[in-house]
Every structure is written in C-alpha cells, then in structure tokens.
Amino acid sequence: MTDVLRRGRASLAFSFFAQGAAFALLVTRIPAVQDRYGVSDALLPAFLAAVPVLAGVGSVTTEQLVKRVRPSRLLRWSQPVVLLALLGVGAGGQGQVAALAVALGVFGLAVGALDASMNMLGVSLQRTYGRSIMLGFHAAYSLGGIVGASLAWAGAHWHLALWVSYLPVVAVLLPAALVGSRWYVDGEPGPAADDRAGGTGVVFKLLLPLCLVMTFAYIGDSTVSNWSAKYLKDVLGSSEQLATVPYNVYMVTTLVGRAVGDHGVRRLGAVTVVRLGTLVAAGGFAVVAVAPGAWIGMLGFTLLGLGLCVLVPQTFAAAGRMFPGASDTAIARLNIFNYVGFLIGSPLVGALGDTWSYRGAMLVPMVLVLVTLVYARSFAAQPDRYGGGHERPRTADVGRGSNGL
C-alpha cells in the first residue's frame, strides 16, 4: 500500500467520524430544537420525516452527479454544507419555524449526497486494497456518534444554547474535513463481473435483496435509537437515568463489532459474518422481548449492537462487488433504502406498541432482520475477470482521487 492510499483511507475515516458526530448532535437534541423554535408536537413528526425524505432525494441526485463529478469532490463540498446546516439549526430562535425548515432541508439534501459519496469512496478504496476495510470506516462513524452524543449530553447538562453547543464542534470539524479532503482517493471502476450483473449497468432485480437487507437493518437500528429508553422505563420498569444507558451500550458495542469486523470478514468471509450478525441481532431482539427486568433488557440491546453493526457496511460492500463496473450507481440507489428503513422503523414499532404491546412489537424487527438469512448469498464475493472469487488490488487514480495532488 502506498502513502497515497494510506492517507486516502485515513482522511475518509475522518469524514465518517465527522458525519457520525454531526448526525448524533442533531438527533440527540431534537427536544431542545423543538423547545427553541416552539414547534408543536403535531408538527414535529413532519419536520423529522422531511430530513430522511430529502436525504433520499440527495442520494438520487448524487447518482446523476457522479456521472460528471468525482465522488471525492461531492464529498469534499457536501460535508461542510452538512456542518453549516447543523449550525443553522442551532442559530434560530422562538417562532422562526421557516428558518428551521430551511436548515433541516439543507441538512437532509446534503446528508444524502454525503452518505452516498462517502460509501462510494469506501467501496472503491476497498476494491483498490483488495481486502475488507469497509467496516473500519463505519467504526469511525460509530465513534463519531458516541462523541457527538456525549457532547450533546454535556450541552443539555449545562443548559447551553444549541448554537453554543454546535459552534465549537463545527469550528473544529469543518476546517479539518476540508484539509483532509485533499487526500481522498477515487479508485478506478472495476470490470463488469459478467453479463448477469448487467455489464456496466445496475439491474435493480439483482440489487433488490441488498435493498431489503439495508431497509431491515435500519428498521432494527431506528427501533433501538427511538424506543430503547421508553422500553426500558415503561415496560421493564427501570429508572429514568438507567433508561438512557441502552442506546449508549448499543453504540459502544456497534463500535467494537465494526472495529474487529474487517478481520472477521477476511478470515471467515462476508457471507458467514453476515449470517452470524443476523443471528446475534435476532437473538438480541428476542432477549429484549422476553426480558423480565432492565438488566436482561440491556443484555439484549448489547447483542443488538454486536449483530446489526456488520449488516450495513457489508451491504454497501456487496453492492460494489455485485456491480464492479457501476458501483457508484448501485451504492447511490442502495443508500436510499437507508432512509426508507429509518422512516418505517420508528412509526412501525410505535403503532404496534400502542395497539398491541411493546414486547410484541420487538418481535417484528426481529423477524425482518432474520429475512437477511434468505439473502445471505448475495454477500458472496463475485467472480472477477481473473476467475477468482475475491477482489484484487487495482491501481488507484491517484491524480484524480487526490483532487489534483
């Protein structure tokens, strides 16, 4: 590996870290945002739903833009927009709902472009490396989420205004991301694996299993992020303070699982790792559903973090292997189902919990996640033009990928 590739990998990992921190700072302070702007409970769901919808639009737009603009360039400029939009969310005041709508709208569109271009670069860099490194990037995202959530807790604890909480973070991350973007590496597209994969195009019928896995993984993830605290407090009878712990445990175990996940993929293969992750995640939901008390419930959420953490990074990587000649297009389309799962997950569990029971509601994402076992073969390495089943290192487009360096 050359220094160019090592710098490219490190700079992309920092981009994942910065995005994890920014997203956590937004979603963990939603109640404060609502209070600051005076958004009613009836209007708040519309604001929250608009962000993933617009992110999906941003991902679709990115699919078209990468035909003319390198993913590294899109990432270089979409990340500062996300950070500035975050600062814009914190800068408004009481009654300035229109300003909040604009800031969240810009945030959503930019996040769609950022998520898509980030994963495009990750997949192409993994292809250039010739071995699994994708989980490491998502581990950096999880670490950023932990840091962002911790900073959000500090801001809430000290009753800091939103802009006071956000400004130092943006002031540090924005220039660092811009400097790091000088070393992004765009790998060359891989060869078309075979005619079954549609040559250099993307056949949606072949991509659909991965789209379903992505959706189900994010339904599971949004279940934890939106309902773990309420479940522990209202169903398992924990204290309010203890109810804040499951999501933190989930984030830490997600980080740990992703940090060691690439090693597991190299030794066992993506199919085995995905199957194991699916079974562990399903076991986690089962434990949560039958838990007699809060501490057993926490064990379930711990298992969920260890299981779900491998699914999303490996789904992006599988799309790149399935369509090596059109991986950017495949990833942009697959990324849309990230937001579909996020939109479905929280309302689905909430509706089932209100009309049936929250214990029963936890079994629904368990069943959906188990469907991944049906599609596990989609994660197998695709035969390449050399006749093997593994990606091989390819020459990176150093001049293009480093934005002129």
GROMACS .gro file of C-alpha atoms in nm:
model
  405
    1MET     CA    1   0.000   0.000   0.000
    2THR     CA    2   0.130   0.344  -0.096
    3ASP     CA    3   0.128   0.653   0.124
    4VAL     CA    4  -0.139   0.798  -0.104
    5LEU     CA    5  -0.372   0.508  -0.025
    6ARG     CA    6  -0.299   0.523   0.347
    7ARG     CA    7  -0.372   0.896   0.355
    8GLY     CA    8  -0.685   0.838   0.150
    9ARG     CA    9  -0.805   0.576   0.395
   10ALA     CA   10  -0.733   0.793   0.699
   11SER     CA   11  -0.897   1.103   0.552
   12LEU     CA   12  -1.209   0.908   0.454
   13ALA     CA   13  -1.227   0.756   0.803
   14PHE     CA   14  -1.220   1.108   0.947
   15SER     CA   15  -1.506   1.204   0.715
   16PHE     CA   16  -1.712   0.913   0.852
   17PHE     CA   17  -1.622   1.023   1.206
   18ALA     CA   18  -1.730   1.384   1.141
   19GLN     CA   19  -2.060   1.273   0.990
   20GLY     CA   20  -2.132   1.046   1.287
   21ALA     CA   21  -2.069   1.331   1.527
   22ALA     CA   22  -2.282   1.580   1.332
   23PHE     CA   23  -2.577   1.343   1.298
   24ALA     CA   24  -2.567   1.250   1.668
   25LEU     CA   25  -2.557   1.617   1.769
   26LEU     CA   26  -2.875   1.677   1.573
   27VAL     CA   27  -3.087   1.374   1.662
   28THR     CA   28  -3.000   1.370   2.032
   29ARG     CA   29  -3.106   1.735   2.075
   30ILE     CA   30  -3.442   1.715   1.897
   31PRO     CA   31  -3.634   1.806   2.216
   32ALA     CA   32  -3.413   2.115   2.258
   33VAL     CA   33  -3.468   2.209   1.892
   34GLN     CA   34  -3.843   2.176   1.942
   35ASP     CA   35  -3.836   2.398   2.251
   36ARG     CA   36  -3.608   2.659   2.094
   37TYR     CA   37  -3.831   2.710   1.790
   38GLY     CA   38  -4.167   2.642   1.955
   39VAL     CA   39  -4.254   2.356   1.718
   40SER     CA   40  -4.577   2.184   1.821
   41ASP     CA   41  -4.597   1.809   1.886
   42ALA     CA   42  -4.827   1.777   1.586
   43LEU     CA   43  -4.578   1.949   1.351
   44LEU     CA   44  -4.259   1.787   1.481
   45PRO     CA   45  -4.308   1.447   1.304
   46ALA     CA   46  -4.336   1.629   0.970
   47PHE     CA   47  -4.002   1.802   1.030
   48LEU     CA   48  -3.837   1.477   1.134
   49ALA     CA   49  -3.976   1.285   0.837
   50ALA     CA   50  -3.866   1.555   0.593
   51VAL     CA   51  -3.496   1.501   0.671
   52PRO     CA   52  -3.471   1.137   0.553
   53VAL     CA   53  -3.704   1.206   0.259
   54LEU     CA   54  -3.481   1.490   0.140
   55ALA     CA   55  -3.175   1.275   0.211
   56GLY     CA   56  -3.320   1.020  -0.030
   57VAL     CA   57  -3.357   1.297  -0.289
   58GLY     CA   58  -2.995   1.393  -0.227
   59SER     CA   59  -2.884   1.034  -0.281
   60VAL     CA   60  -3.077   1.009  -0.611
   61THR     CA   61  -2.926   1.339  -0.723
   62THR     CA   62  -2.579   1.211  -0.635
   63GLU     CA   63  -2.631   0.911  -0.863
   64GLN     CA   64  -2.667   1.155  -1.153
   65LEU     CA   65  -2.394   1.394  -1.043
   66VAL     CA   66  -2.123   1.127  -1.018
   67LYS     CA   67  -2.158   1.072  -1.391
   68ARG     CA   68  -1.993   1.412  -1.434
   69VAL     CA   69  -1.831   1.491  -1.097
   70ARG     CA   70  -1.598   1.268  -0.898
   71PRO     CA   71  -1.741   1.132  -0.569
   72SER     CA   72  -1.442   1.280  -0.385
   73ARG     CA   73  -1.539   1.628  -0.499
   74LEU     CA   74  -1.902   1.579  -0.396
   75LEU     CA   75  -1.790   1.459  -0.055
   76ARG     CA   76  -1.545   1.746  -0.019
   77TRP     CA   77  -1.820   2.006  -0.052
   78SER     CA   78  -2.125   1.825   0.090
   79GLN     CA   79  -1.963   1.771   0.431
   80PRO     CA   80  -1.912   2.144   0.504
   81VAL     CA   81  -2.271   2.207   0.397
   82VAL     CA   82  -2.393   1.946   0.647
   83LEU     CA   83  -2.190   2.105   0.927
   84LEU     CA   84  -2.304   2.459   0.842
   85ALA     CA   85  -2.666   2.341   0.821
   86LEU     CA   86  -2.626   2.188   1.168
   87LEU     CA   87  -2.505   2.525   1.294
   88GLY     CA   88  -2.803   2.686   1.118
   89VAL     CA   89  -3.040   2.459   1.310
   90GLY     CA   90  -2.896   2.588   1.635
   91ALA     CA   91  -2.885   2.954   1.532
   92GLY     CA   92  -3.257   3.030   1.507
   93GLY     CA   93  -3.497   3.135   1.778
   94GLN     CA   94  -3.854   3.119   1.902
   95GLY     CA   95  -4.111   3.132   1.623
   96GLN     CA   96  -3.857   3.109   1.337
   97VAL     CA   97  -4.005   2.786   1.209
   98ALA     CA   98  -3.938   2.875   0.846
   99ALA     CA   99  -3.566   2.915   0.923
  100LEU     CA  100  -3.566   2.574   1.091
  101ALA     CA  101  -3.737   2.421   0.788
  102VAL     CA  102  -3.471   2.564   0.556
  103ALA     CA  103  -3.183   2.449   0.777
  104LEU     CA  104  -3.323   2.097   0.811
  105GLY     CA  105  -3.397   2.086   0.439
  106VAL     CA  106  -3.040   2.176   0.351
  107PHE     CA  107  -2.915   1.929   0.610
  108GLY     CA  108  -3.124   1.647   0.461
  109LEU     CA  109  -3.022   1.709   0.099
  110ALA     CA  110  -2.655   1.740   0.190
  111VAL     CA  111  -2.663   1.429   0.411
  112GLY     CA  112  -2.798   1.225   0.119
  113ALA     CA  113  -2.510   1.338  -0.102
  114LEU     CA  114  -2.261   1.292   0.182
  115ASP     CA  115  -2.372   0.939   0.276
  116ALA     CA  116  -2.374   0.824  -0.085
  117SER     CA  117  -2.038   0.974  -0.184
  118MET     CA  118  -1.871   0.858   0.140
  119ASN     CA  119  -1.971   0.499   0.080
  120MET     CA  120  -1.881   0.521  -0.289
  121LEU     CA  121  -1.527   0.617  -0.191
  122GLY     CA  122  -1.518   0.348   0.077
  123VAL     CA  123  -1.618   0.073  -0.166
  124SER     CA  124  -1.378   0.187  -0.438
  125LEU     CA  125  -1.094   0.214  -0.186
  126GLN     CA  126  -1.171  -0.136  -0.056
  127ARG     CA  127  -1.155  -0.263  -0.414
  128THR     CA  128  -0.816  -0.098  -0.456
  129TYR     CA  129  -0.691  -0.250  -0.129
  130GLY     CA  130  -0.820  -0.592  -0.231
  131ARG     CA  131  -0.939  -0.676   0.121
  132SER     CA  132  -1.217  -0.582   0.361
  133ILE     CA  133  -1.176  -0.235   0.513
  134MET     CA  134  -1.536  -0.110   0.490
  135LEU     CA  135  -1.632  -0.196   0.847
  136GLY     CA  136  -1.345   0.019   0.972
  137PHE     CA  137  -1.496   0.327   0.809
  138HIS     CA  138  -1.830   0.260   0.974
  139ALA     CA  139  -1.650   0.205   1.304
  140ALA     CA  140  -1.522   0.561   1.269
  141TYR     CA  141  -1.882   0.672   1.213
  142SER     CA  142  -1.989   0.493   1.533
  143LEU     CA  143  -1.705   0.658   1.725
  144GLY     CA  144  -1.817   0.996   1.593
  145GLY     CA  145  -2.172   0.916   1.706
  146ILE     CA  146  -2.051   0.839   2.058
  147VAL     CA  147  -1.852   1.163   2.071
  148GLY     CA  148  -2.144   1.364   1.932
  149ALA     CA  149  -2.393   1.211   2.174
  150SER     CA  150  -2.156   1.277   2.464
  151LEU     CA  151  -2.117   1.642   2.362
  152ALA     CA  152  -2.493   1.670   2.327
  153TRP     CA  153  -2.534   1.531   2.680
  154ALA     CA  154  -2.285   1.788   2.809
  155GLY     CA  155  -2.472   2.068   2.635
  156ALA     CA  156  -2.802   1.955   2.783
  157HIS     CA  157  -2.648   1.903   3.128
  158TRP     CA  158  -2.504   2.255   3.136
  159HIS     CA  159  -2.814   2.406   2.971
  160LEU     CA  160  -2.611   2.550   2.684
  161ALA     CA  161  -2.787   2.714   2.392
  162LEU     CA  162  -2.784   2.498   2.081
  163TRP     CA  163  -2.557   2.730   1.886
  164VAL     CA  164  -2.311   2.733   2.179
  165SER     CA  165  -2.303   2.352   2.169
  166TYR     CA  166  -2.270   2.333   1.792
  167LEU     CA  167  -2.030   2.617   1.714
  168PRO     CA  168  -1.709   2.468   1.867
  169VAL     CA  169  -1.775   2.133   1.701
  170VAL     CA  170  -1.830   2.290   1.360
  171ALA     CA  171  -1.530   2.519   1.408
  172VAL     CA  172  -1.308   2.214   1.463
  173LEU     CA  173  -1.457   1.961   1.221
  174LEU     CA  174  -1.519   2.183   0.919
  175PRO     CA  175  -1.161   2.302   0.853
  176ALA     CA  176  -1.024   1.957   0.947
  177ALA     CA  177  -1.258   1.791   0.696
  178LEU     CA  178  -1.161   2.039   0.423
  179VAL     CA  179  -0.790   1.978   0.484
  180GLY     CA  180  -0.839   1.602   0.495
  181SER     CA  181  -1.039   1.607   0.171
  182ARG     CA  182  -0.718   1.687  -0.018
  183TRP     CA  183  -0.621   1.320   0.022
  184TYR     CA  184  -0.944   1.148  -0.081
  185VAL     CA  185  -0.878   0.871  -0.333
  186ASP     CA  186  -1.117   0.779  -0.613
  187GLY     CA  187  -1.046   0.423  -0.721
  188GLU     CA  188  -1.099   0.319  -1.079
  189PRO     CA  189  -1.428   0.134  -1.153
  190GLY     CA  190  -1.386  -0.241  -1.155
  191PRO     CA  191  -1.458  -0.457  -1.460
  192ALA     CA  192  -1.806  -0.592  -1.520
  193ALA     CA  193  -1.818  -0.927  -1.345
  194ASP     CA  194  -2.042  -1.097  -1.601
  195ASP     CA  195  -2.347  -1.037  -1.819
  196ARG     CA  196  -2.575  -1.146  -1.532
  197ALA     CA  197  -2.476  -0.828  -1.348
  198GLY     CA  198  -2.580  -0.618  -1.643
  199GLY     CA  199  -2.240  -0.526  -1.778
  200THR     CA  200  -2.164  -0.175  -1.664
  201GLY     CA  201  -2.526  -0.106  -1.563
  202VAL     CA  202  -2.726  -0.186  -1.249
  203VAL     CA  203  -3.007  -0.441  -1.267
  204PHE     CA  204  -3.245  -0.350  -0.987
  205LYS     CA  205  -3.379  -0.706  -0.963
  206LEU     CA  206  -3.031  -0.819  -0.858
  207LEU     CA  207  -2.983  -0.523  -0.623
  208LEU     CA  208  -3.325  -0.570  -0.457
  209PRO     CA  209  -3.215  -0.830  -0.196
  210LEU     CA  210  -2.948  -0.590  -0.071
  211CYS     CA  211  -3.203  -0.307  -0.066
  212LEU     CA  212  -3.429  -0.518   0.155
  213VAL     CA  213  -3.141  -0.606   0.389
  214MET     CA  214  -3.050  -0.236   0.415
  215THR     CA  215  -3.412  -0.147   0.496
  216PHE     CA  216  -3.447  -0.417   0.762
  217ALA     CA  217  -3.113  -0.327   0.921
  218TYR     CA  218  -3.219   0.036   0.959
  219ILE     CA  219  -3.561  -0.065   1.092
  220GLY     CA  220  -3.369  -0.250   1.364
  221ASP     CA  221  -3.133   0.041   1.421
  222SER     CA  222  -3.412   0.301   1.442
  223THR     CA  223  -3.601   0.074   1.684
  224VAL     CA  224  -3.308   0.091   1.924
  225SER     CA  225  -3.242   0.463   1.881
  226ASN     CA  226  -3.607   0.568   1.918
  227TRP     CA  227  -3.756   0.315   2.158
  228SER     CA  228  -3.485   0.167   2.381
  229ALA     CA  229  -3.520   0.431   2.654
  230LYS     CA  230  -3.901   0.419   2.658
  231TYR     CA  231  -3.899   0.038   2.653
  232LEU     CA  232  -3.663   0.009   2.946
  233LYS     CA  233  -3.854   0.264   3.155
  234ASP     CA  234  -4.218   0.188   3.070
  235VAL     CA  235  -4.203  -0.188   3.002
  236LEU     CA  236  -3.911  -0.311   3.214
  237GLY     CA  237  -3.958  -0.062   3.498
  238SER     CA  238  -3.613   0.095   3.504
  239SER     CA  239  -3.530   0.438   3.644
  240GLU     CA  240  -3.520   0.733   3.406
  241GLN     CA  241  -3.143   0.755   3.445
  242LEU     CA  242  -3.089   0.385   3.367
  243ALA     CA  243  -3.317   0.417   3.065
  244THR     CA  244  -3.059   0.639   2.895
  245VAL     CA  245  -2.795   0.362   2.908
  246PRO     CA  246  -2.915   0.108   2.644
  247TYR     CA  247  -2.852   0.333   2.345
  248ASN     CA  248  -2.504   0.420   2.472
  249VAL     CA  249  -2.434   0.048   2.521
  250TYR     CA  250  -2.568  -0.019   2.172
  251MET     CA  251  -2.339   0.247   2.022
  252VAL     CA  252  -2.032   0.116   2.206
  253THR     CA  253  -2.094  -0.245   2.102
  254THR     CA  254  -2.156  -0.127   1.746
  255LEU     CA  255  -1.817   0.041   1.752
  256VAL     CA  256  -1.648  -0.269   1.894
  257GLY     CA  257  -1.814  -0.501   1.642
  258ARG     CA  258  -1.716  -0.283   1.348
  259ALA     CA  259  -1.362  -0.235   1.475
  260VAL     CA  260  -1.298  -0.611   1.460
  261GLY     CA  261  -1.542  -0.688   1.179
  262ASP     CA  262  -1.300  -0.649   0.888
  263HIS     CA  263  -1.074  -0.911   1.044
  264GLY     CA  264  -1.372  -1.146   1.067
  265VAL     CA  265  -1.461  -1.090   0.702
  266ARG     CA  266  -1.104  -1.164   0.593
  267ARG     CA  267  -1.093  -1.488   0.791
  268LEU     CA  268  -1.450  -1.617   0.757
  269GLY     CA  269  -1.590  -1.441   0.450
  270ALA     CA  270  -1.869  -1.186   0.420
  271VAL     CA  271  -2.150  -1.445   0.399
  272THR     CA  272  -2.056  -1.609   0.729
  273VAL     CA  273  -2.011  -1.275   0.907
  274VAL     CA  274  -2.349  -1.151   0.782
  275ARG     CA  275  -2.521  -1.472   0.891
  276LEU     CA  276  -2.362  -1.458   1.235
  277GLY     CA  277  -2.451  -1.090   1.272
  278THR     CA  278  -2.811  -1.162   1.171
  279LEU     CA  279  -2.849  -1.442   1.425
  280VAL     CA  280  -2.693  -1.235   1.705
  281ALA     CA  281  -2.919  -0.936   1.623
  282ALA     CA  282  -3.229  -1.156   1.612
  283GLY     CA  283  -3.126  -1.307   1.945
  284GLY     CA  284  -3.092  -0.956   2.086
  285PHE     CA  285  -3.448  -0.865   1.986
  286ALA     CA  286  -3.574  -1.193   2.135
  287VAL     CA  287  -3.397  -1.123   2.466
  288VAL     CA  288  -3.540  -0.770   2.476
  289ALA     CA  289  -3.891  -0.900   2.407
  290VAL     CA  290  -3.889  -1.156   2.690
  291ALA     CA  291  -3.664  -0.973   2.938
  292PRO     CA  292  -3.804  -0.987   3.294
  293GLY     CA  293  -3.612  -0.679   3.402
  294ALA     CA  294  -3.396  -0.389   3.296
  295TRP     CA  295  -3.056  -0.561   3.317
  296ILE     CA  296  -3.161  -0.853   3.097
  297GLY     CA  297  -3.307  -0.596   2.858
  298MET     CA  298  -2.968  -0.426   2.847
  299LEU     CA  299  -2.810  -0.758   2.753
  300GLY     CA  300  -3.049  -0.772   2.459
  301PHE     CA  301  -2.951  -0.426   2.340
  302THR     CA  302  -2.585  -0.523   2.375
  303LEU     CA  303  -2.642  -0.820   2.144
  304LEU     CA  304  -2.826  -0.594   1.901
  305GLY     CA  305  -2.523  -0.367   1.870
  306LEU     CA  306  -2.289  -0.659   1.806
  307GLY     CA  307  -2.523  -0.812   1.548
  308LEU     CA  308  -2.661  -0.519   1.350
  309CYS     CA  309  -2.325  -0.343   1.321
  310VAL     CA  310  -2.197  -0.562   1.037
  311LEU     CA  311  -2.503  -0.552   0.811
  312VAL     CA  312  -2.495  -0.200   0.667
  313PRO     CA  313  -2.121  -0.181   0.581
  314GLN     CA  314  -2.128  -0.528   0.427
  315THR     CA  315  -2.440  -0.441   0.225
  316PHE     CA  316  -2.260  -0.146   0.066
  317ALA     CA  317  -1.954  -0.362   0.003
  318ALA     CA  318  -2.167  -0.636  -0.154
  319ALA     CA  319  -2.327  -0.387  -0.392
  320GLY     CA  320  -1.981  -0.279  -0.504
  321ARG     CA  321  -1.882  -0.640  -0.568
  322MET     CA  322  -2.207  -0.720  -0.747
  323PHE     CA  323  -2.173  -0.426  -0.988
  324PRO     CA  324  -1.799  -0.351  -1.004
  325GLY     CA  325  -1.839  -0.155  -1.326
  326ALA     CA  326  -2.119   0.062  -1.185
  327SER     CA  327  -2.060   0.059  -0.810
  328ASP     CA  328  -2.131   0.432  -0.766
  329THR     CA  329  -2.476   0.395  -0.918
  330ALA     CA  330  -2.551   0.082  -0.716
  331ILE     CA  331  -2.446   0.247  -0.390
  332ALA     CA  332  -2.647   0.564  -0.456
  333ARG     CA  333  -2.961   0.355  -0.516
  334LEU     CA  334  -2.892   0.128  -0.220
  335ASN     CA  335  -2.836   0.428   0.007
  336ILE     CA  336  -3.198   0.537  -0.046
  337PHE     CA  337  -3.314   0.232   0.149
  338ASN     CA  338  -3.114   0.354   0.448
  339TYR     CA  339  -3.372   0.633   0.478
  340VAL     CA  340  -3.665   0.405   0.393
  341GLY     CA  341  -3.578   0.186   0.692
  342PHE     CA  342  -3.535   0.491   0.914
  343LEU     CA  343  -3.878   0.624   0.810
  344ILE     CA  344  -4.052   0.290   0.863
  345GLY     CA  345  -3.886   0.167   1.181
  346SER     CA  346  -3.991   0.416   1.446
  347PRO     CA  347  -4.359   0.458   1.342
  348LEU     CA  348  -4.395   0.082   1.292
  349VAL     CA  349  -4.281  -0.007   1.644
  350GLY     CA  350  -4.476   0.282   1.795
  351ALA     CA  351  -4.800   0.181   1.623
  352LEU     CA  352  -4.760  -0.185   1.718
  353GLY     CA  353  -4.672  -0.090   2.074
  354ASP     CA  354  -4.981   0.130   2.114
  355THR     CA  355  -5.227  -0.114   1.951
  356TRP     CA  356  -5.073  -0.444   2.066
  357SER     CA  357  -4.777  -0.445   2.306
  358TYR     CA  358  -4.421  -0.317   2.304
  359ARG     CA  359  -4.290  -0.664   2.381
  360GLY     CA  360  -4.469  -0.798   2.076
  361ALA     CA  361  -4.354  -0.502   1.870
  362MET     CA  362  -3.990  -0.600   1.931
  363LEU     CA  363  -4.053  -0.932   1.757
  364VAL     CA  364  -4.139  -0.762   1.428
  365PRO     CA  365  -3.791  -0.613   1.360
  366MET     CA  366  -3.652  -0.948   1.479
  367VAL     CA  367  -3.841  -1.131   1.203
  368LEU     CA  368  -3.746  -0.869   0.944
  369VAL     CA  369  -3.378  -0.891   1.034
  370LEU     CA  370  -3.394  -1.272   1.009
  371VAL     CA  371  -3.501  -1.234   0.645
  372THR     CA  372  -3.135  -1.141   0.583
  373LEU     CA  373  -3.055  -1.512   0.613
  374VAL     CA  374  -3.257  -1.575   0.298
  375TYR     CA  375  -3.043  -1.326   0.106
  376ALA     CA  376  -2.706  -1.406   0.264
  377ARG     CA  377  -2.567  -1.550  -0.060
  378SER     CA  378  -2.596  -1.202  -0.215
  379PHE     CA  379  -2.297  -1.106   0.002
  380ALA     CA  380  -2.070  -1.365  -0.159
  381ALA     CA  381  -1.765  -1.240  -0.350
  382GLN     CA  382  -1.849  -1.214  -0.718
  383PRO     CA  383  -1.628  -1.397  -0.971
  384ASP     CA  384  -1.391  -1.149  -1.129
  385ARG     CA  385  -1.242  -1.148  -1.476
  386TYR     CA  386  -0.947  -1.350  -1.346
  387GLY     CA  387  -1.181  -1.635  -1.246
  388GLY     CA  388  -1.136  -1.590  -0.871
  389GLY     CA  389  -1.389  -1.505  -0.606
  390HIS     CA  390  -1.206  -1.217  -0.437
  391GLU     CA  391  -1.136  -0.860  -0.528
  392ARG     CA  392  -0.777  -0.793  -0.626
  393PRO     CA  393  -0.582  -0.473  -0.574
  394ARG     CA  394  -0.618  -0.230  -0.860
  395THR     CA  395  -0.435   0.086  -0.943
  396ALA     CA  396  -0.594   0.390  -0.783
  397ASP     CA  397  -0.648   0.701  -0.990
  398VAL     CA  398  -0.412   0.900  -0.769
  399GLY     CA  399  -0.420   1.221  -0.964
  400ARG     CA  400  -0.797   1.239  -0.977
  401GLY     CA  401  -0.859   1.096  -0.632
  402SER     CA  402  -0.638   1.345  -0.452
  403ASN     CA  403  -0.806   1.645  -0.613
  404GLY     CA  404  -0.501   1.743  -0.807
  405LEU     CA  405  -0.222   1.635  -0.570
   0.00000   0.00000   0.00000
